[in-house]
Every structure is written in structure tokens, then in C-alpha cells.
């Protein structure tokens, strides 16, 4: 089996790489895309995510991104890579338009961390990327998506150049020869052994935010290690999100927590819900719930907040909130101690300072005299009915991965590129300490394009 390009992974990075390679090398290019899942479940994390893009109205990456990465990385983040990413984002949107991937830009209705002021997203979400680009691959005369097929081993010649992929599929094992290979198969959030190694024994207990993330088994690291592949990113950190424990819906995140309070199993607050906008703090909250709150938390608020413009839209669960006319009855329904929760709510209400609540800005409507404080949007919880959502943390992706450069080439430990081998998306390590929300899927698309361009030029 001889191919020009073999792509490992069928999410945003892999599909962008496959389609871009056909654009660069010609529609007759021989391309294979490996997908561990079935056709119905294809697309990895991309399929289930909202796939928010952190951009300005003129299709530029948030101008604060590079500075954030420099600060968060503390000298470890690859800023050349980040600059290339930023510079290529407009061309990525041209690619989406050229291939009829539907997307929309909108101004955010809440205070947010994007200095560009808005967000874009595919319509109706990441599934639009997967289905649209996969259809493009299907239409190519010499390309195929090989479902239920996993990469077992990379083949290389005596010079160290990658020459193909040994795969295992429904028909058994076979070798796919290739002029170039693109790895785009996600992180190790679906690998209990690696999670335990890097996050500790409880790492393997983290639920995944979408079902097919169990297929992200750290293959990038396992495949490149025998070739001397280097790693990058923070291996003991991950992107996690607070989700409704009752919901089986993928991505059932509760983003509305700045407009109420968060309590642990003792009925006590543990987090400054208003320290910043939810897009800046939801990852910190997720990590705190997992690391220090026994993977349990509850959001408590007045039901009236769901009538505020757009608040109900950021409660992504498919389950209605637990509701009661009194805090004590709500606590009982949630399995919390009624007196403890009532005392917490009373102390919070008493600490709220004068001022008006404005969800569109950091309004400085705060508390004083309680720990932790609430720095913004300190809205009273006095008028029933009251609502609650039980929360836990689901892992979205891991920070540690293989090392790649601004040309999407996979690097050895000595910094040299492995010839014929490229990478895109969350399989590559980039982030440290914190994830700048809205940059991951766009990064995958962008470096999938770059990898295809480099591979076609080399071929």
C-alpha cells in the first residue's frame, strides 16, 4: 500500500492536513486517514466540542495570545511556534471558507478574556469541521478514511526518515508505505496508564468530556519515542471543565457559575467565582474541583439568573437544574447538609457590597469580609426558587505531548526534525499552567495546513 501522505487521526488537525495536502499536491494525491473509531464516532474531540475560535472581527488571533503564552510558559513555551500560529490564522479561515465549512463570528454577551472582543465557531460546532472536511476527503479519487484502524508503529529507513506506518484494522495488520506521515491523534486523556504516571494515581479516574476521547491514548508519544522524538508541554497539567454529573451529554459544561456560588461537599465556598470572566477561570475551577475538592462541587443560585440574557445558553447540560423554594430543601435534594449550606449562603449575602451587577463587564460588585472573596458579580441569593447543579471535572485534553516546530515537523531530543514526520493539534505539547481558551481547535486546523504544505513541498 503506497501513499503520498498517511494521516494518523481524523479530527480537525488530521482532516485539515489531508484536505490541504490535496490542495497543495493535487487532487490525485494518494492519502490515507487513520481513524481508531467507527465512521459514526469519527472526529475525536473535535466532533463534540463547540470549537470556539479566539479571534477578532477581522480574522486575527487574539493579539494577547503570544504575551499570555510567554507569561504562562515562563520561558518554556515555543514563541516562534506561537507567532507562526498567529500569522497563519487568517489563511486558516480562508481554508475553511474555501472548503465550505460553515462558521459564524459573534460579539460575546459577557465579560471575556479575549482582547479581540468576540468569538467565532463552526455551525453547529466541531461536528461541522469533521463532516465537511471528511466529505472532501471522500470525494478525492485516491484518498480514503480507514475506520477502526490504529497506528501500531512508524517505519523508518537507515537514515532515520519515516517511510510508513504499520497499522492494525479490521483485516489485521498491514504496512502503509508513505512519503510523509502526519500525526494528529490527540493527547493521552484516554490512556489510564499515562494519566496515572503524569497526574498521579487519581489521574486515571478523570472522566472524559466526550465518549470518543477514550481513543486518545498517547499514540503520538508511543510512536515517536523509538525514533528519538522529544516532548514538550506540561505533562502534569490538563485542560478540564466543570460538567453536570447527571448528564451523559458530551461537553455538558456549566459556565454560568460567576452568577451564583460554588460549594464543596461540606456546603462551603472554596473558589472566587467572580475572580475573572468564566472563559478565564473555568479551567482553574475544573482543576480545583479535581485536585482539592474530591471531584465534587455544586453551583447554587437564584432561578432568576436563568432569565438574564444568554445565561441559560451557557448552561450546556441537557438536564434541568435541581430546584427548591428554600435553600434548606435545595440542600437536601442535592445531598448537602441543609444547615451548612444555609449558613454559607447567609454569610455570602451579608458580605455583598453596594453596587449594580453588570454581566458584560468586570463590574466590581464584590464581597468583603469572607474567604474566599467574590470579586465581581456578587449577586444576592435571597429570593426563591433556588437552583443547583452538581458538578465534577471532566478531562478535555492533556498539555504534554510530542515536540514540533513552527513548520509542524516532529523534533528529536537534539532539536533536529525527524524527516518525513509532521504533527498537528493536541498531540503536540504547547501549553503550560493554563490553557488560553478558544485556541486549541484553531491551532489544530492551522498546523494541519502547515504540515500539509511542508510535506507537499518536500515530496
XYZ file of C-alpha atoms in Angstrom:
459
model
C 0.000 0.000 0.000
C 1.793 3.135 -1.230
C 0.640 6.624 -0.210
C 1.914 10.150 -0.522
C 0.586 11.008 2.924
C -0.697 8.931 5.822
C -2.557 10.893 8.479
C -2.965 9.408 11.954
C -6.155 10.907 13.380
C -9.435 12.159 11.940
C -10.083 15.313 13.943
C -9.539 18.946 12.977
C -5.772 18.671 12.540
C -5.783 15.422 10.608
C -8.612 16.340 8.258
C -7.210 19.826 7.620
C -3.894 18.172 6.793
C -5.459 15.681 4.385
C -7.560 18.267 2.528
C -4.722 20.810 2.435
C -2.321 18.203 1.075
C -4.688 17.537 -1.814
C -4.834 21.290 -2.443
C -1.036 21.522 -2.439
C -0.071 18.303 -4.210
C -3.101 17.938 -6.462
C -6.412 16.099 -6.219
C -4.849 12.811 -7.355
C -2.617 12.632 -4.278
C -2.719 9.271 -2.526
C -3.875 9.910 1.047
C -4.915 7.623 3.902
C -6.506 8.942 7.104
C -6.484 6.536 10.053
C -9.421 6.708 12.482
C -9.456 4.424 15.509
C -13.227 4.941 15.928
C -16.098 3.943 13.672
C -17.429 6.224 10.950
C -20.331 7.228 13.212
C -17.970 8.256 16.006
C -15.190 9.734 13.892
C -13.574 13.035 14.672
C -12.087 12.628 18.143
C -12.576 15.601 20.461
C -13.375 17.907 17.542
C -16.659 16.137 16.885
C -18.085 17.004 20.303
C -16.660 20.408 21.108
C -18.198 23.806 20.400
C -14.818 24.593 18.783
C -14.719 28.236 19.783
C -12.135 30.309 17.910
C -10.455 33.115 19.854
C -10.272 35.751 17.133
C -11.007 39.366 16.331
C -13.645 40.559 13.894
C -11.001 40.754 11.138
C -9.959 37.094 11.488
C -6.848 37.651 13.584
C -5.881 35.547 16.590
C -6.443 37.357 19.874
C -3.496 39.805 19.964
C -2.894 38.985 23.633
C -2.213 35.298 22.903
C 1.556 35.441 22.450
C 2.019 37.511 25.597
C -0.138 35.084 27.547
C 1.918 32.135 26.314
C 5.145 33.909 27.223
C 3.871 34.598 30.733
C 2.310 31.189 31.332
C 5.207 29.269 29.816
C 7.830 31.060 31.923
C 10.443 30.559 29.211
C 9.282 27.069 28.177
C 6.625 27.851 25.561
C 7.788 27.887 21.934
C 7.120 31.508 20.989
C 8.274 31.058 17.370
C 5.580 28.416 17.048
C 3.049 30.786 18.641
C 3.998 33.625 16.292
C 3.636 31.364 13.279
C 0.259 30.247 14.572
C -0.915 33.836 14.930
C 0.345 34.797 11.496
C -1.368 31.847 9.797
C -4.815 32.217 11.353
C -6.302 34.406 8.572
C -5.242 31.800 5.999
C -6.906 29.120 8.101
C -10.208 30.956 7.801
C -9.648 31.255 4.060
C -9.199 27.466 4.072
C -12.474 26.984 5.971
C -14.299 29.248 3.550
C -12.753 27.585 0.514
C -13.940 24.207 1.745
C -17.418 25.396 2.749
C -17.039 24.806 6.497
C -19.816 26.985 7.980
C -18.776 29.298 10.809
C -20.005 32.473 12.463
C -18.380 35.358 14.360
C -20.204 36.974 17.267
C -19.542 39.530 19.972
C -19.578 37.909 23.383
C -22.501 38.960 25.590
C -20.457 38.553 28.793
C -17.225 39.973 30.128
C -14.486 37.924 28.498
C -10.771 37.461 28.304
C -10.418 37.783 24.538
C -8.943 41.216 23.889
C -10.393 40.951 20.388
C -13.826 41.130 21.969
C -15.567 38.258 20.221
C -15.519 34.624 19.239
C -16.123 32.534 16.172
C -17.291 28.961 15.948
C -18.281 26.444 13.286
C -22.005 25.892 12.928
C -23.322 23.904 14.753
C -19.944 23.108 16.360
C -16.904 20.938 15.753
C -19.001 18.297 14.023
C -19.280 20.723 11.084
C -15.499 20.634 10.684
C -15.413 16.849 10.823
C -18.307 16.142 8.478
C -17.447 18.826 5.931
C -13.737 18.025 5.639
C -14.299 14.252 5.781
C -16.667 14.615 2.816
C -13.896 16.441 0.966
C -11.552 13.511 1.614
C -14.206 11.043 0.485
C -14.541 12.918 -2.807
C -10.840 12.628 -3.625
C -10.169 9.821 -6.135
C -7.124 8.351 -4.359
C -7.904 9.098 -0.715
C -9.618 7.059 1.957
C -10.502 7.237 5.635
C -9.672 3.889 7.213
C -12.041 3.391 10.123
C -11.401 1.235 13.210
C -7.746 1.365 12.265
C -4.927 2.286 14.634
C -1.259 3.070 14.075
C 0.964 0.421 15.651
C 4.452 1.515 14.636
C 6.283 4.031 12.471
C 8.653 2.635 9.890
C 11.907 4.414 9.091
C 14.857 3.794 6.788
C 18.532 3.619 7.732
C 18.852 7.420 7.588
C 16.017 7.873 10.082
C 13.474 9.086 7.564
C 9.919 7.926 8.237
C 8.719 5.750 5.373
C 5.375 4.399 6.530
C 3.045 3.217 9.258
C 2.271 -0.284 10.456
C -1.457 -0.316 11.169
C -3.991 -2.648 12.737
C -7.525 -2.661 11.364
C -10.487 -4.944 10.743
C -8.413 -7.033 8.324
C -5.431 -7.411 10.648
C -2.052 -5.716 10.410
C -0.527 -4.209 7.299
C 2.179 -1.734 6.346
C 1.210 1.531 4.665
C 4.213 2.982 2.860
C 4.213 6.769 2.799
C 6.329 9.657 1.586
C 5.173 11.598 4.658
C 3.227 10.935 7.859
C 1.158 13.431 9.834
C 0.367 12.586 13.479
C -2.833 14.268 14.666
C -4.376 11.794 17.106
C -4.862 13.850 20.271
C -3.275 13.619 23.695
C -3.293 10.869 26.330
C -6.599 11.638 28.052
C -7.801 8.162 27.098
C -4.705 6.366 28.436
C -5.164 5.453 32.136
C -1.546 4.322 32.473
C -0.147 7.629 31.217
C -2.623 9.676 33.250
C -1.542 7.813 36.373
C 2.134 8.272 35.505
C 1.864 12.020 34.982
C -1.072 13.171 37.123
C -0.792 10.651 39.922
C -2.989 7.667 40.844
C -6.194 9.701 40.656
C -5.449 10.821 37.122
C -6.919 7.634 35.707
C -10.228 8.396 37.468
C -10.902 11.522 35.399
C -13.954 11.089 33.162
C -13.544 12.259 29.579
C -15.698 15.147 28.407
C -16.817 13.245 25.288
C -17.025 9.498 24.693
C -14.541 9.062 21.843
C -11.746 10.746 23.794
C -11.055 7.271 25.145
C -9.395 6.721 21.753
C -6.768 9.378 22.506
C -4.232 7.014 24.030
C -0.963 8.869 23.752
C -0.135 7.270 20.417
C 1.937 10.259 19.327
C 4.358 9.772 22.200
C 4.400 5.993 21.896
C 5.037 6.126 18.144
C 7.792 8.731 18.164
C 9.704 7.581 21.222
C 11.584 4.776 19.348
C 12.731 7.389 16.813
C 14.185 9.637 19.499
C 11.228 12.005 19.496
C 11.265 14.815 22.039
C 8.360 16.001 24.186
C 7.021 19.425 25.155
C 4.262 20.942 27.262
C 3.393 20.400 30.927
C 2.749 16.714 31.489
C 1.284 17.076 34.968
C -1.388 19.543 33.847
C -4.517 19.147 31.756
C -7.473 21.100 30.431
C -10.524 20.098 32.459
C -14.002 21.575 32.684
C -16.794 21.578 35.306
C -19.610 19.414 33.954
C -23.032 18.355 35.224
C -22.615 14.950 36.895
C -26.145 13.917 35.884
C -25.645 14.385 32.171
C -24.376 11.896 29.601
C -24.263 14.672 27.010
C -20.760 15.477 25.754
C -19.449 18.889 26.795
C -22.153 19.407 29.461
C -20.254 22.343 30.973
C -21.826 24.755 33.471
C -20.326 28.131 32.560
C -22.808 30.293 34.487
C -21.114 29.869 37.864
C -19.945 33.535 38.162
C -23.592 34.462 38.762
C -24.047 32.327 41.878
C -21.751 30.499 44.286
C -19.828 27.226 44.282
C -19.731 24.945 47.319
C -17.997 21.683 48.174
C -19.483 18.608 49.831
C -19.337 20.388 53.198
C -21.566 23.175 51.870
C -18.688 25.672 51.980
C -17.434 28.024 49.292
C -13.933 27.254 48.027
C -13.440 29.428 44.929
C -13.750 33.097 43.967
C -16.459 32.661 41.362
C -16.022 36.239 40.130
C -12.235 36.494 40.028
C -12.423 36.871 36.243
C -14.692 36.018 33.318
C -15.779 32.385 33.039
C -13.651 31.810 29.936
C -10.615 32.759 32.031
C -11.443 30.683 35.119
C -13.358 27.550 34.109
C -10.144 25.570 33.755
C -8.851 26.732 37.152
C -12.188 25.729 38.626
C -12.045 22.324 36.976
C -8.567 21.672 38.313
C -9.541 22.829 41.814
C -12.562 20.509 41.916
C -10.418 17.559 40.849
C -7.283 18.298 42.861
C -8.678 19.647 46.122
C -12.452 19.116 46.379
C -12.699 15.342 45.976
C -14.111 15.730 42.445
C -17.372 17.139 43.804
C -18.849 20.630 43.734
C -22.255 22.287 43.452
C -23.342 25.518 41.801
C -26.025 27.371 43.763
C -28.015 30.388 42.643
C -31.402 32.005 42.225
C -33.534 30.588 39.445
C -33.998 34.164 38.235
C -30.485 34.199 36.758
C -31.661 31.813 34.031
C -33.904 34.610 32.765
C -30.977 37.003 32.383
C -29.993 37.391 28.703
C -27.879 34.476 27.463
C -27.197 32.890 30.884
C -29.299 29.801 30.142
C -27.315 29.453 26.892
C -24.077 28.828 28.800
C -25.529 26.036 30.920
C -24.621 23.365 28.366
C -26.152 20.428 30.215
C -29.266 18.686 28.921
C -30.573 18.331 32.480
C -32.758 20.930 34.217
C -31.379 22.391 37.433
C -32.404 20.923 40.753
C -34.947 23.396 42.121
C -36.461 24.235 45.507
C -38.270 27.096 47.222
C -35.806 27.238 50.120
C -32.056 26.763 50.418
C -32.559 24.047 53.042
C -34.806 21.970 50.774
C -32.399 22.523 47.851
C -29.511 21.295 50.009
C -31.448 18.179 50.925
C -32.193 17.450 47.256
C -28.518 17.879 46.394
C -27.306 15.667 49.233
C -25.758 18.548 51.180
C -26.198 19.436 54.848
C -29.071 21.973 54.943
C -27.783 23.995 57.888
C -24.280 24.224 56.444
C -25.455 25.428 53.055
C -27.899 27.894 54.593
C -25.107 29.336 56.742
C -22.811 29.687 53.729
C -25.476 31.465 51.687
C -26.335 33.787 54.603
C -22.668 34.734 55.133
C -22.241 35.346 51.410
C -25.332 37.556 51.206
C -24.226 39.585 54.224
C -20.807 40.230 52.679
C -22.103 41.676 49.397
C -21.209 45.341 48.917
C -23.421 48.000 47.295
C -23.480 48.372 43.534
C -25.177 47.141 40.413
C -24.471 43.845 38.676
C -23.411 44.102 35.038
C -22.616 40.794 33.345
C -20.979 42.471 30.344
C -18.046 43.914 32.314
C -15.983 43.116 35.402
C -18.396 45.135 37.485
C -16.513 45.213 40.847
C -19.723 44.158 42.569
C -17.905 42.265 45.303
C -17.944 40.852 48.801
C -15.921 41.907 51.826
C -15.057 40.008 54.980
C -15.417 36.424 53.746
C -12.930 33.887 52.427
C -12.716 33.275 49.597
C -13.975 36.635 48.399
C -16.119 37.157 45.342
C -14.510 39.862 43.231
C -17.212 40.543 40.622
C -20.903 39.759 40.011
C -21.680 39.241 43.696
C -25.414 38.808 43.194
C -27.553 38.003 46.266
C -29.112 34.563 46.697
C -32.217 35.547 48.662
C -35.309 35.126 46.517
C -36.580 31.637 45.748
C -36.949 29.478 43.875
C -33.316 28.436 44.104
C -31.365 26.165 41.758
C -28.387 23.853 41.958
C -26.218 21.850 39.580
C -23.952 19.012 40.818
C -20.503 19.282 39.209
C -17.430 17.212 38.586
C -14.374 17.718 36.384
C -14.049 16.059 33.002
C -10.744 15.999 31.146
C -10.727 17.614 27.709
C -7.082 17.302 26.716
C -3.625 16.898 28.179
C -0.915 19.565 27.960
C 2.092 17.285 27.444
C 2.819 15.851 24.014
C 5.377 15.434 21.277
C 7.633 18.316 20.318
C 7.128 20.009 16.969
C 8.375 23.239 15.444
C 6.765 26.155 13.632
C 6.899 24.123 10.398
C 4.922 21.302 12.071
C 7.956 18.992 11.916
C 8.335 16.468 14.741
C 11.588 17.053 16.612
C 14.186 14.774 18.148
C 15.664 15.415 21.557
C 18.649 17.138 19.928
C 16.271 19.588 18.249
C 16.626 18.193 14.747
C 13.493 17.281 12.752
C 12.605 13.670 12.011
C 12.433 13.636 8.197
C 9.041 12.835 6.744
C 7.185 13.218 10.046
C 4.793 16.027 10.984
C 2.303 16.727 13.764
C -0.711 18.926 14.451
C -3.195 19.509 17.239
C -3.289 18.355 20.836
C -0.811 15.541 20.166
C 1.833 18.283 20.262
C 2.802 19.772 23.625
C 2.458 23.544 23.863
C 0.582 24.739 26.932
C 1.886 25.353 30.443
C -0.053 26.101 33.633
C -3.198 27.303 31.877
C -4.985 26.958 28.546
C -5.948 30.180 26.708
C -9.495 29.147 25.852
C -10.554 29.085 22.221
C -7.120 28.329 20.752
C -6.866 24.530 20.541
C -9.095 23.545 17.594
C -7.913 26.569 15.632
C -4.312 25.544 16.332
C -5.047 22.035 15.056
C -6.536 23.367 11.832
C -3.671 25.783 11.328
C -0.846 23.313 11.853
C -2.651 20.634 9.881
C -2.478 23.082 6.972
C 1.173 23.905 7.643
C 2.128 20.223 7.878
C 0.455 19.535 4.528
C 2.253 22.445 2.900
C 5.621 21.311 4.229
C 5.074 17.682 3.300
C 3.961 18.540 -0.225
C 6.948 20.827 -0.759
C 9.357 18.168 0.485
C 7.735 15.426 -1.579
